[in-house]
Coordinates of C-alpha atoms and ligand atoms in Angstrom, one line a residue:
X24 CA 1.4 -21.6 0.5
X25 CA 5.9 -23.2 -0.1
X26 CA 6.3 -23.3 -3.1
X27 CA 4.9 -25.4 -5.5
X28 CA 7.7 -28.2 -6.6
X29 CA 7.8 -28.4 -10.3
X30 CA 9.5 -31.8 -12.1
X31 CA 10.8 -31.0 -15.2
X32 CA 12.2 -26.7 -14.4
X33 CA 11.9 -24.4 -11.1
X34 CA 9.1 -23.2 -9.3
X35 CA 7.4 -20.7 -10.1
X36 CA 4.3 -18.5 -8.6
X37 CA 1.3 -20.3 -8.5
X38 CA -1.9 -19.3 -8.4
X39 CA -4.4 -20.1 -5.8
X40 CA -7.3 -20.5 -6.8
X41 CA -9.3 -20.6 -10.1
X42 CA -11.0 -18.4 -12.4
X43 CA -14.9 -17.5 -12.0
X44 CA -15.5 -14.5 -13.0
X45 CA -13.5 -12.3 -15.9
X46 CA -13.7 -9.4 -16.6
X47 CA -12.2 -8.0 -20.1
X48 CA -9.6 -6.0 -21.5
X49 CA -8.0 -3.2 -23.5
X50 CA -4.8 -3.7 -25.1
X51 CA -5.2 0.4 -27.0
X52 CA -2.5 1.4 -29.8
X53 CA 0.4 3.1 -28.4
X54 CA -0.5 6.3 -30.3
X55 CA -4.0 6.7 -28.6
X56 CA -2.2 6.1 -24.6
X57 CA -0.6 8.4 -25.3
X58 CA -3.6 10.8 -26.4
X59 CA -5.5 9.5 -22.9
X60 CA -2.3 10.0 -21.1
X61 CA -2.5 13.9 -22.5
X62 CA -6.3 13.7 -21.7
X63 CA -5.2 13.2 -17.5
X64 CA -2.3 15.9 -17.5
X65 CA 0.1 13.5 -17.6
X66 CA -1.3 11.2 -14.2
X67 CA -2.2 8.1 -14.3
X68 CA -4.8 8.7 -11.2
X69 CA -7.1 10.5 -14.1
X70 CA -6.8 8.4 -16.5
X71 CA -10.1 5.7 -17.5
X72 CA -10.0 2.5 -16.0
X73 CA -11.5 1.4 -19.6
X74 CA -8.2 2.8 -21.3
X75 CA -5.8 0.7 -19.1
X76 CA -4.4 -2.9 -19.8
X77 CA -3.2 -3.6 -17.1
X78 CA -4.0 -1.7 -13.9
X79 CA -1.2 -2.0 -11.2
X80 CA -1.7 1.5 -9.7
X81 CA -3.0 -0.5 -6.4
X82 CA -3.9 -2.8 -4.3
X83 CA -6.8 -0.7 -3.0
X84 CA -10.1 -1.3 -3.4
X85 CA -9.3 -3.7 -6.5
X86 CA -8.2 -7.7 -5.3
X87 CA -10.5 -9.8 -6.7
X88 CA -13.0 -11.7 -4.7
X89 CA -13.8 -14.8 -4.3
X90 CA -17.1 -16.8 -3.7
X91 CA -17.9 -17.5 -0.4
X92 CA -16.5 -13.8 -0.3
X93 CA -19.7 -12.7 -3.0
X94 CA -22.3 -14.9 -1.0
X95 CA -22.2 -13.8 1.8
X96 CA -22.7 -10.2 0.6
X97 CA -26.8 -11.4 0.2
X98 CA -26.3 -12.3 3.9
X99 CA -25.8 -8.5 4.8
X100 CA -28.1 -7.0 7.5
X101 CA -29.0 -4.1 5.9
X102 CA -30.4 -1.9 8.8
X103 CA -29.4 2.3 10.0
X104 CA -28.7 0.7 13.6
X105 CA -27.8 -2.0 15.0
X106 CA -27.6 -4.3 12.4
X107 CA -26.7 -8.4 13.3
X108 CA -23.4 -8.0 9.2
X109 CA -21.5 -5.7 12.9
X110 CA -21.7 -7.1 15.2
X111 CA -21.0 -10.3 13.3
X112 CA -17.5 -8.6 11.5
X113 CA -17.0 -7.0 15.3
X114 CA -17.4 -10.9 17.1
X115 CA -14.4 -12.2 13.5
X116 CA -12.0 -8.6 14.9
X117 CA -11.9 -10.0 18.4
X118 CA -11.9 -13.6 17.8
X119 CA -8.7 -12.6 15.1
X120 CA -6.9 -9.3 17.1
X121 CA -7.6 -10.1 21.0
X122 CA -9.7 -6.6 20.6
X123 CA -12.9 -6.1 22.2
X124 CA -13.6 -2.4 20.4
X125 CA -14.3 -1.5 16.6
X126 CA -15.3 1.6 15.3
X127 CA -16.8 0.9 11.6
X128 CA -14.9 3.8 9.4
X129 CA -15.3 3.5 5.5
X130 CA -12.0 3.2 4.5
X131 CA -8.5 3.1 6.5
X132 CA -7.8 7.8 5.6
X133 CA -11.4 8.0 7.7
X134 CA -9.3 6.4 10.8
X135 CA -5.9 8.4 10.4
X136 CA -8.7 11.5 10.3
X137 CA -10.6 10.2 13.7
X138 CA -7.3 8.7 15.7
X139 CA -5.5 12.5 14.2
X140 CA -8.1 14.2 15.7
X141 CA -8.3 11.9 18.9
X142 CA -5.1 12.4 18.8
X143 CA -2.9 15.1 17.5
X144 CA -2.5 18.1 18.8
X145 CA 0.1 21.1 17.8
X146 CA 3.0 21.1 18.1
X147 CA 2.7 17.4 19.2
X148 CA 5.4 14.6 17.2
X149 CA 4.1 11.6 16.2
X150 CA 6.8 9.1 15.6
X151 CA 6.5 6.4 12.9
X152 CA 8.8 3.4 11.4
X153 CA 7.6 5.0 8.3
X154 CA 5.0 7.3 6.9
X155 CA 1.7 6.9 4.5
X156 CA 0.9 10.5 2.4
X157 CA -2.9 10.4 3.5
X158 CA -1.2 9.3 7.9
X159 CA 1.2 12.5 7.6
X160 CA -0.9 14.4 5.9
X161 CA -4.1 14.0 8.8
X162 CA -1.3 14.8 11.7
X163 CA 0.2 18.0 10.3
X164 CA -3.1 19.2 8.5
X165 CA -3.6 19.6 12.7
X166 CA 0.0 21.3 13.5
X167 CA 1.7 17.9 14.5
X168 CA 4.4 16.8 12.8
X169 CA 6.1 12.8 12.1
X170 CA 9.5 11.3 12.4
X171 CA 10.4 8.6 10.9
X172 CA 13.1 6.1 12.4
X173 CA 13.0 3.4 9.6
X174 CA 15.8 2.0 9.8
X175 CA 18.9 3.3 7.2
X176 CA 19.0 0.4 6.2
X177 CA 15.9 0.4 5.2
X178 CA 15.7 3.5 2.4
X179 CA 18.5 1.4 1.7
X180 CA 17.2 0.4 -2.4
X181 CA 18.9 -2.3 -3.4
X182 CA 19.8 -5.2 -0.1
X183 CA 19.3 -8.3 0.7
X184 CA 17.9 -7.6 4.7
X185 CA 14.3 -9.8 5.5
X186 CA 12.8 -6.6 7.9
X187 CA 13.1 -3.1 6.1
X188 CA 10.3 -1.4 7.7
X189 CA 12.3 -2.3 11.0
X190 CA 12.5 0.5 13.2
X191 CA 15.6 1.5 15.0
X192 CA 15.1 1.5 18.8
X193 CA 17.7 3.8 20.0
X194 CA 16.3 7.1 17.4
X195 CA 12.9 6.5 19.4
X196 CA 14.1 7.0 22.9
X197 CA 16.4 9.0 21.5
X198 CA 13.4 11.2 20.2
X199 CA 11.6 10.8 23.2
X200 CA 14.3 11.8 25.5
X201 CA 14.3 15.9 23.3
X202 CA 10.2 15.5 23.0
X203 CA 9.0 14.3 26.0
X204 CA 7.0 11.6 26.2
X205 CA 4.0 14.6 26.5
X206 CA 4.3 15.6 23.1
X207 CA 4.7 12.5 21.5
X208 CA 0.3 11.4 21.4
X209 CA 1.5 7.9 20.5
X210 CA 3.7 5.7 18.3
X211 CA 2.5 4.7 15.1
X212 CA 4.0 1.6 12.9
X213 CA 3.3 0.1 10.0
X214 CA 2.6 -3.4 8.6
X215 CA 4.3 -3.9 5.6
X216 CA 6.0 0.0 4.7
X217 CA 4.1 0.7 1.8
X218 CA 6.6 3.8 0.8
X219 CA 9.5 1.8 1.1
X220 CA 8.8 -0.3 -1.1
X221 CA 6.0 -2.9 1.1
X222 CA 8.6 -3.9 3.0
X223 CA 8.1 -5.9 6.0
X224 CA 9.1 -5.1 10.1
X225 CA 9.5 -7.8 12.0
X226 CA 7.4 -8.9 15.1
X227 CA 10.8 -8.2 16.8
X228 CA 10.6 -4.5 16.2
X229 CA 7.2 -4.8 17.0
X230 CA 8.5 -6.1 20.5
X231 CA 11.0 -3.5 20.9
X232 CA 8.8 -0.4 20.2
X233 CA 5.7 -0.6 21.8
X234 CA 8.3 -2.1 25.1
X235 CA 9.1 1.8 24.7
X236 CA 6.2 3.2 24.3
X237 CA 4.6 0.8 27.3
X238 CA 8.0 2.3 29.4
X239 CA 6.8 5.8 28.4
X240 CA 2.8 6.1 28.6
X241 CA 2.2 6.9 25.4
X242 CA 0.1 5.0 22.9
X243 CA 1.1 2.3 19.5
X244 CA -1.1 2.4 17.2
X245 CA -0.3 -1.2 14.1
X246 CA -1.5 0.9 11.2
X247 CA -3.2 -2.9 9.8
X248 CA -3.7 -2.4 6.0
X249 CA -0.8 -4.4 4.8
X250 CA -0.4 -6.9 7.5
X251 CA -1.6 -9.9 5.0
X252 CA 1.9 -9.3 3.5
X253 CA 4.1 -8.3 6.8
X254 CA 2.1 -12.0 8.1
X255 CA 4.2 -13.9 5.3
X256 CA 7.2 -12.6 6.4
X257 CA 7.6 -13.1 10.1
X258 CA 6.1 -16.3 9.3
X259 CA 9.2 -17.1 6.1
X260 CA 11.6 -14.8 7.3
X261 CA 11.9 -14.7 10.5
X262 CA 13.6 -17.6 12.1
X263 CA 12.2 -17.7 15.8
X264 CA 8.3 -17.6 14.2
X265 CA 8.3 -20.5 11.4
X266 CA 6.4 -23.1 13.6
X267 CA 3.8 -20.6 13.9
X268 CA 0.7 -20.6 12.7
X269 CA -0.3 -16.6 10.7
X270 CA -3.4 -16.5 13.0
X271 CA -0.9 -17.2 16.2
X272 CA 1.4 -14.4 14.1
X273 CA -1.6 -12.1 14.3
X274 CA -2.8 -12.6 18.1
X275 CA 1.2 -12.3 19.4
X276 CA 1.4 -8.3 16.9
X277 CA -1.8 -7.4 18.3
X278 CA -1.7 -8.0 21.2
X279 CA 1.5 -5.5 21.8
X280 CA -1.1 -2.5 20.5
X281 CA -2.7 0.1 22.2
X282 CA -5.6 0.7 18.8
X283 CA -5.2 -1.0 15.8
X284 CA -6.5 -0.4 12.6
X285 CA -7.6 -0.9 8.8
X286 CA -8.0 0.1 5.3
X287 CA -10.2 -3.4 4.6
X288 CA -9.5 -2.1 0.5
X289 CA -6.7 -3.9 1.0
X290 CA -6.6 -5.8 4.2
X291 CA -10.0 -8.4 4.1
X292 CA -10.5 -7.7 0.1
X293 CA -13.2 -5.6 0.6
X294 CA -13.7 -2.0 0.7
X295 CA -14.3 -0.4 4.2
X296 CA -12.4 0.2 7.6
X297 CA -11.3 -0.4 10.7
X298 CA -10.0 1.1 14.8
X299 CA -10.5 -1.4 17.1
X300 CA -8.7 -0.3 21.0
X301 CA -8.4 -2.2 23.4
X302 CA -9.7 0.3 26.2
X303 CA -13.4 1.2 27.1
X304 CA -12.8 5.4 27.9
X305 CA -10.4 5.7 24.6
X306 CA -13.4 3.6 22.0
X307 CA -15.7 5.7 23.5
X308 CA -13.4 9.0 23.6
X309 CA -13.8 9.0 19.4
X310 CA -17.3 7.5 19.0
X311 CA -18.4 11.0 18.3
X312 CA -16.3 11.3 15.2
X313 CA -17.7 8.2 13.5
X314 CA -21.3 9.8 14.0
X315 CA -19.9 13.0 12.6
X316 CA -17.9 11.5 10.1
X317 CA -18.5 8.5 9.2
X318 CA -21.9 7.6 10.0
X319 CA -23.7 5.4 13.1
X320 CA -22.2 3.6 14.8
X321 CA -22.7 0.2 13.2
X322 CA -21.4 0.5 9.4
X323 CA -19.6 3.7 9.9
X324 CA -19.9 4.8 5.5
X325 CA -19.7 0.7 4.4
X326 CA -21.9 -0.7 2.8
X327 CA -23.6 -3.5 4.9
X328 CA -22.9 -6.2 1.9
X329 CA -18.7 -5.1 2.0
X330 CA -18.7 -5.4 5.9
X331 CA -20.0 -9.6 5.6
X332 CA -17.5 -9.9 2.9
X333 CA -14.4 -8.8 4.2
X334 CA -16.0 -10.7 7.6
X335 CA -15.1 -14.0 5.6
X336 CA -11.8 -11.7 4.1
X337 CA -10.5 -11.6 7.7
X338 CA -10.2 -15.2 7.8
X339 CA -8.4 -15.6 4.5
X340 CA -5.6 -13.3 5.9
X341 CA -5.8 -15.5 8.2
X342 CA -4.8 -18.5 5.3
X343 CA -0.8 -19.2 5.1
X344 CA -2.4 -20.2 0.9
X345 CA -3.9 -17.3 0.5
X346 CA -1.5 -14.4 1.7
X347 CA 1.4 -16.2 0.3
X348 CA 0.9 -15.4 -3.3
X349 CA 1.5 -11.9 -3.5
X350 CA 4.2 -11.9 -2.5
X351 CA 5.7 -14.9 -4.9
X352 CA 4.2 -12.9 -7.7
X353 CA 6.2 -10.1 -6.7
X354 CA 9.4 -11.6 -5.8
X355 CA 8.9 -13.6 -9.5
X356 CA 8.2 -10.3 -11.1
X357 CA 10.8 -7.9 -9.1
X358 CA 14.0 -11.1 -8.9
X359 CA 13.5 -11.4 -12.7
X360 CA 13.9 -7.9 -13.1
X361 CA 16.7 -7.6 -11.0
X362 CA 18.7 -10.2 -12.6
X363 CA 18.3 -8.4 -16.1
X364 CA 19.9 -4.9 -14.2
X365 CA 16.7 -2.6 -13.4
X366 CA 17.7 -0.5 -10.3
X367 CA 14.5 -2.5 -7.4
X368 CA 14.3 -2.2 -4.2
X369 CA 15.3 -5.5 -2.6
X370 CA 14.3 -7.3 -1.6
X371 CA 10.4 -8.4 -2.9
X372 CA 8.0 -6.9 -0.5
X373 CA 4.2 -7.4 -0.3
X374 CA 1.8 -4.9 -2.5
X375 CA 4.2 -4.5 -5.9
X376 CA 7.8 -4.7 -7.4
X377 CA 9.1 -1.0 -6.8
X378 CA 11.1 0.4 -9.3
X379 CA 14.0 2.6 -7.9
X380 CA 13.0 5.8 -10.6
X381 CA 16.2 8.0 -9.0
X382 CA 18.2 4.9 -11.1
X383 CA 16.2 3.7 -13.8
X384 CA 15.8 7.5 -15.3
X385 CA 19.0 8.7 -13.8
X386 CA 19.2 12.0 -16.1
X387 CA 15.7 13.1 -14.8
X388 CA 16.7 16.1 -12.6
X389 CA 14.8 15.3 -8.9
X390 CA 12.4 18.6 -9.2
X391 CA 11.4 17.2 -12.4
X392 CA 10.3 14.3 -10.9
X393 CA 11.6 11.3 -12.3
X394 CA 9.5 8.6 -10.5
X395 CA 6.4 10.0 -12.1
X396 CA 7.4 10.9 -15.3
X397 CA 8.6 7.2 -15.6
X398 CA 5.2 5.3 -14.4
X399 CA 3.7 7.9 -17.4
X400 CA 6.2 5.9 -20.0
X401 CA 4.5 2.9 -18.3
X402 CA 1.9 3.7 -19.3
X403 CA 2.3 4.5 -23.5
X404 CA 5.2 1.8 -23.3
X405 CA 2.6 -0.9 -22.6
X406 CA -0.6 0.4 -20.6
X407 CA 0.3 -0.6 -17.5
X408 CA -0.5 1.8 -15.4
X409 CA 1.9 2.8 -12.3
X410 CA 1.5 4.6 -9.0
X411 CA 4.2 7.6 -8.8
X412 CA 6.1 7.3 -5.4
X413 CA 9.1 10.1 -4.6
X414 CA 8.8 13.9 -4.8
X415 CA 5.1 14.6 -7.0
X416 CA 4.0 12.5 -3.7
X417 CA 5.3 14.9 -1.0
X418 CA 3.7 18.3 -0.4
X419 CA 5.7 21.5 -1.0
X420 CA 8.4 22.9 1.7
X421 CA 7.1 25.3 3.6
X422 CA 9.1 27.7 1.6
X423 CA 7.9 26.8 -1.5
X424 CA 10.5 24.6 -2.7
X425 CA 11.0 20.6 -3.7
X426 CA 10.9 18.6 -1.2
X427 CA 12.9 15.7 -2.8
X428 CA 11.7 12.1 -1.7
X429 CA 13.6 10.4 -0.2
X430 CA 12.9 7.3 -1.9
X431 CA 11.9 8.0 -5.3
X432 CA 10.2 5.0 -6.9
X433 CA 8.0 3.6 -9.5
X434 CA 4.9 0.8 -7.6
X435 CA 4.1 -2.0 -9.6
X436 CA 0.9 -3.6 -7.3
X437 CA 0.0 -6.4 -7.4
X438 CA -3.3 -6.4 -6.3
X439 CA -4.6 -10.1 -4.0
X440 CA -5.3 -13.4 -6.7
X441 CA -6.2 -10.7 -9.7
X442 CA -2.8 -11.5 -12.5
X443 CA -1.9 -14.3 -13.4
X444 CA 1.5 -15.5 -14.2
X445 CA 1.3 -14.8 -17.9
X446 CA -0.2 -11.5 -17.6
X447 CA 3.3 -10.6 -15.0
X448 CA 5.8 -11.9 -17.5
X449 CA 4.4 -8.9 -20.2
X450 CA 5.4 -5.9 -17.5
X451 CA 8.3 -8.2 -17.0
X452 CA 8.5 -7.6 -20.4
X453 CA 7.9 -4.5 -21.2
X454 CA 9.7 -2.8 -17.8
X455 CA 12.9 -4.5 -19.8
X456 CA 12.6 -2.6 -23.1
X457 CA 11.8 0.4 -21.9
X458 CA 15.3 -0.1 -19.9
X459 CA 16.5 -0.3 -23.4
X460 CA 14.6 2.9 -24.1
X461 CA 15.3 5.0 -21.8
X462 CA 17.4 7.3 -22.4
X463 CA 14.0 8.1 -24.3
X464 CA 12.2 9.2 -21.5
X465 CA 12.2 13.1 -20.4
X466 CA 11.0 15.3 -17.0
X467 CA 7.6 16.5 -15.7
X468 CA 5.9 20.0 -14.6
X469 CA 3.5 21.2 -13.4
X470 CA 0.3 23.1 -15.2
X471 CA -1.6 22.3 -12.2
X472 CA -0.8 22.7 -8.6
X473 CA -3.1 21.7 -5.6
X474 CA -1.4 21.9 -1.7
X475 CA -3.1 18.9 -0.8
X476 CA -2.1 15.5 -1.8
X477 CA -1.1 17.2 -5.3
X478 CA -0.3 13.5 -6.6
X479 CA -4.4 12.6 -6.6
X480 CA -5.3 15.4 -9.6
X481 CA -2.2 17.3 -10.6
X482 CA -2.5 17.9 -14.0
X483 CA 1.2 18.5 -15.7
X484 CA 3.1 18.2 -19.2
X485 CA 6.5 17.0 -20.8
X486 CA 9.0 19.2 -20.4
X487 CA 9.8 18.9 -23.6
X488 CA 8.4 16.0 -26.8
X489 CA 9.2 13.3 -25.3
X490 CA 6.5 11.7 -24.8
X491 CA 6.3 12.1 -29.1
X492 CA 9.6 9.8 -29.2
X493 CA 9.3 7.7 -26.8
X494 CA 5.9 6.0 -28.9
X495 CA 7.1 6.0 -32.5
X496 CA 10.9 3.9 -30.7
X497 CA 7.7 1.2 -29.1
X498 CA 6.0 1.7 -32.3
X499 CA 9.1 0.9 -34.3
X500 CA 9.2 -2.7 -31.9
X501 CA 6.0 -3.6 -31.5
X502 CA 4.3 -2.2 -34.9
X503 CA 1.2 0.8 -34.9
X504 CA -1.5 -1.7 -32.8
X505 CA -0.6 -2.1 -29.8
Ligands
LIG3 N1 -2.2 2.4 5.2 C1 -1.7 2.7 4.0 C2 -0.6 1.8 4.8 C3 -2.7 2.2 3.9 O1 -1.3 1.9 2.6 C4 -3.5 3.0 3.0 C5 -3.7 3.3 1.6 C6 -3.6 3.6 3.8 C7 -3.9 3.8 5.2 C8 -5.6 4.9 3.1 O2 -6.8 3.6 3.4 O3 -6.9 3.7 0.9 O4 -8.4 3.1 2.7 O5 -8.0 4.8 2.9 N2 -3.3 2.6 0.6 C9 -3.4 2.5 -0.6 C10 -2.2 2.1 -1.8 C11 -4.5 4.3 -1.8 O6 -3.5 2.6 -2.9 O7 -1.3 2.1 -1.7 P1 -7.4 4.0 2.2

């Protein structure tokens, strides 16, 4: 839905749904939050959800379901093998994407695991517009490596580029020439490029890169986890696509690829995942991995109830009204903060509002995890849980030194259909407060550092008593009880 017009004021984002079921939220006092943060080892992943006021960690598996999705769950056909729900899901995905074969998985990273197992050999190079943490981890675990060939402008924080996820086609051609097509098992294109700020890739860029892939006999794979936001941006920002329906755009995108995979925790608003395959032989070659790692071929580790919900969720993802709201709320948040001089990733993308932590807390050294520190500060100052997306989320170099991330961000995710505009305004307010007190935020260091995906379970400590000082300033402003 394009913006709803107002008579007496500028347009604001509108919820295109009404609330039917609610979950009560707790706003712990700031001192209690400090204690909880200490217990969580200054890692927002380790906080308990009941201690969080605004959970903006992710949109993964926490999007609101519709009444129709919940109703559909009652129809679930429980069967170890041959569940009717699976065939319905397969048919729905074939209807939308035009690909015949579905391998069900329990979530997105399981797709990455299976695709990597099938395609990646030691020494291989996988081309991407940009990596996602779990996608890269599965490839490097098997001895492969990743080349991120997003256009240089895509990494510039403040920009008005409509498609920052676009790939640099000259770099792709040069990479293929250097590596040889045989050493590139697939090109992975990520819709709604997560780690550079939920930024979309244009249809034009997808067409260019998949044409090159085809010409070189390289498999083209789409990570469609964040496709719904990307579809909104293609329709609203890509001139040649504005008169096409979301379904038409989806089909045009899908027709470019050999394989499409998705996290159903994002695409479809429920929980699960799947790999769609065009080629029958490739499908059969990957089947064994499903039965070995996921479950039987007609559920793949998913609950059939969730599968029923996903089937409805896929249709809702084709509804322009539904998929417009996330980007519009994010845009409102990004614009408000940008207008206040706060270093935001612009233009607003999908998934969430992204803050450039390198600029926000420019006094914190890169090795002390500026985004990791800032994200803990947001919890202390308002009970807001965001996610670090920077150096802390990287793995160390082989020599043990820090791999400093090319972008250092805090993400405030907007799970779909979950938060209202007043809650969004609260977040905007607290981010502004923290920006005005940013010099109080200090660095972090690891006390327990796992080798792989350390950001999930690692424990850290502050490099000084800055959290106490920050909380004292917060209490002086808002009182003991907030
Ligand atoms: N691909 C993309 C683009 C993702 O954003 C994610 C997950 C995955 C794959 C993996 O899917 O979680 O179902 O295993 N992103 C979540 C996030 C974790 O918070 O951004 P999964």
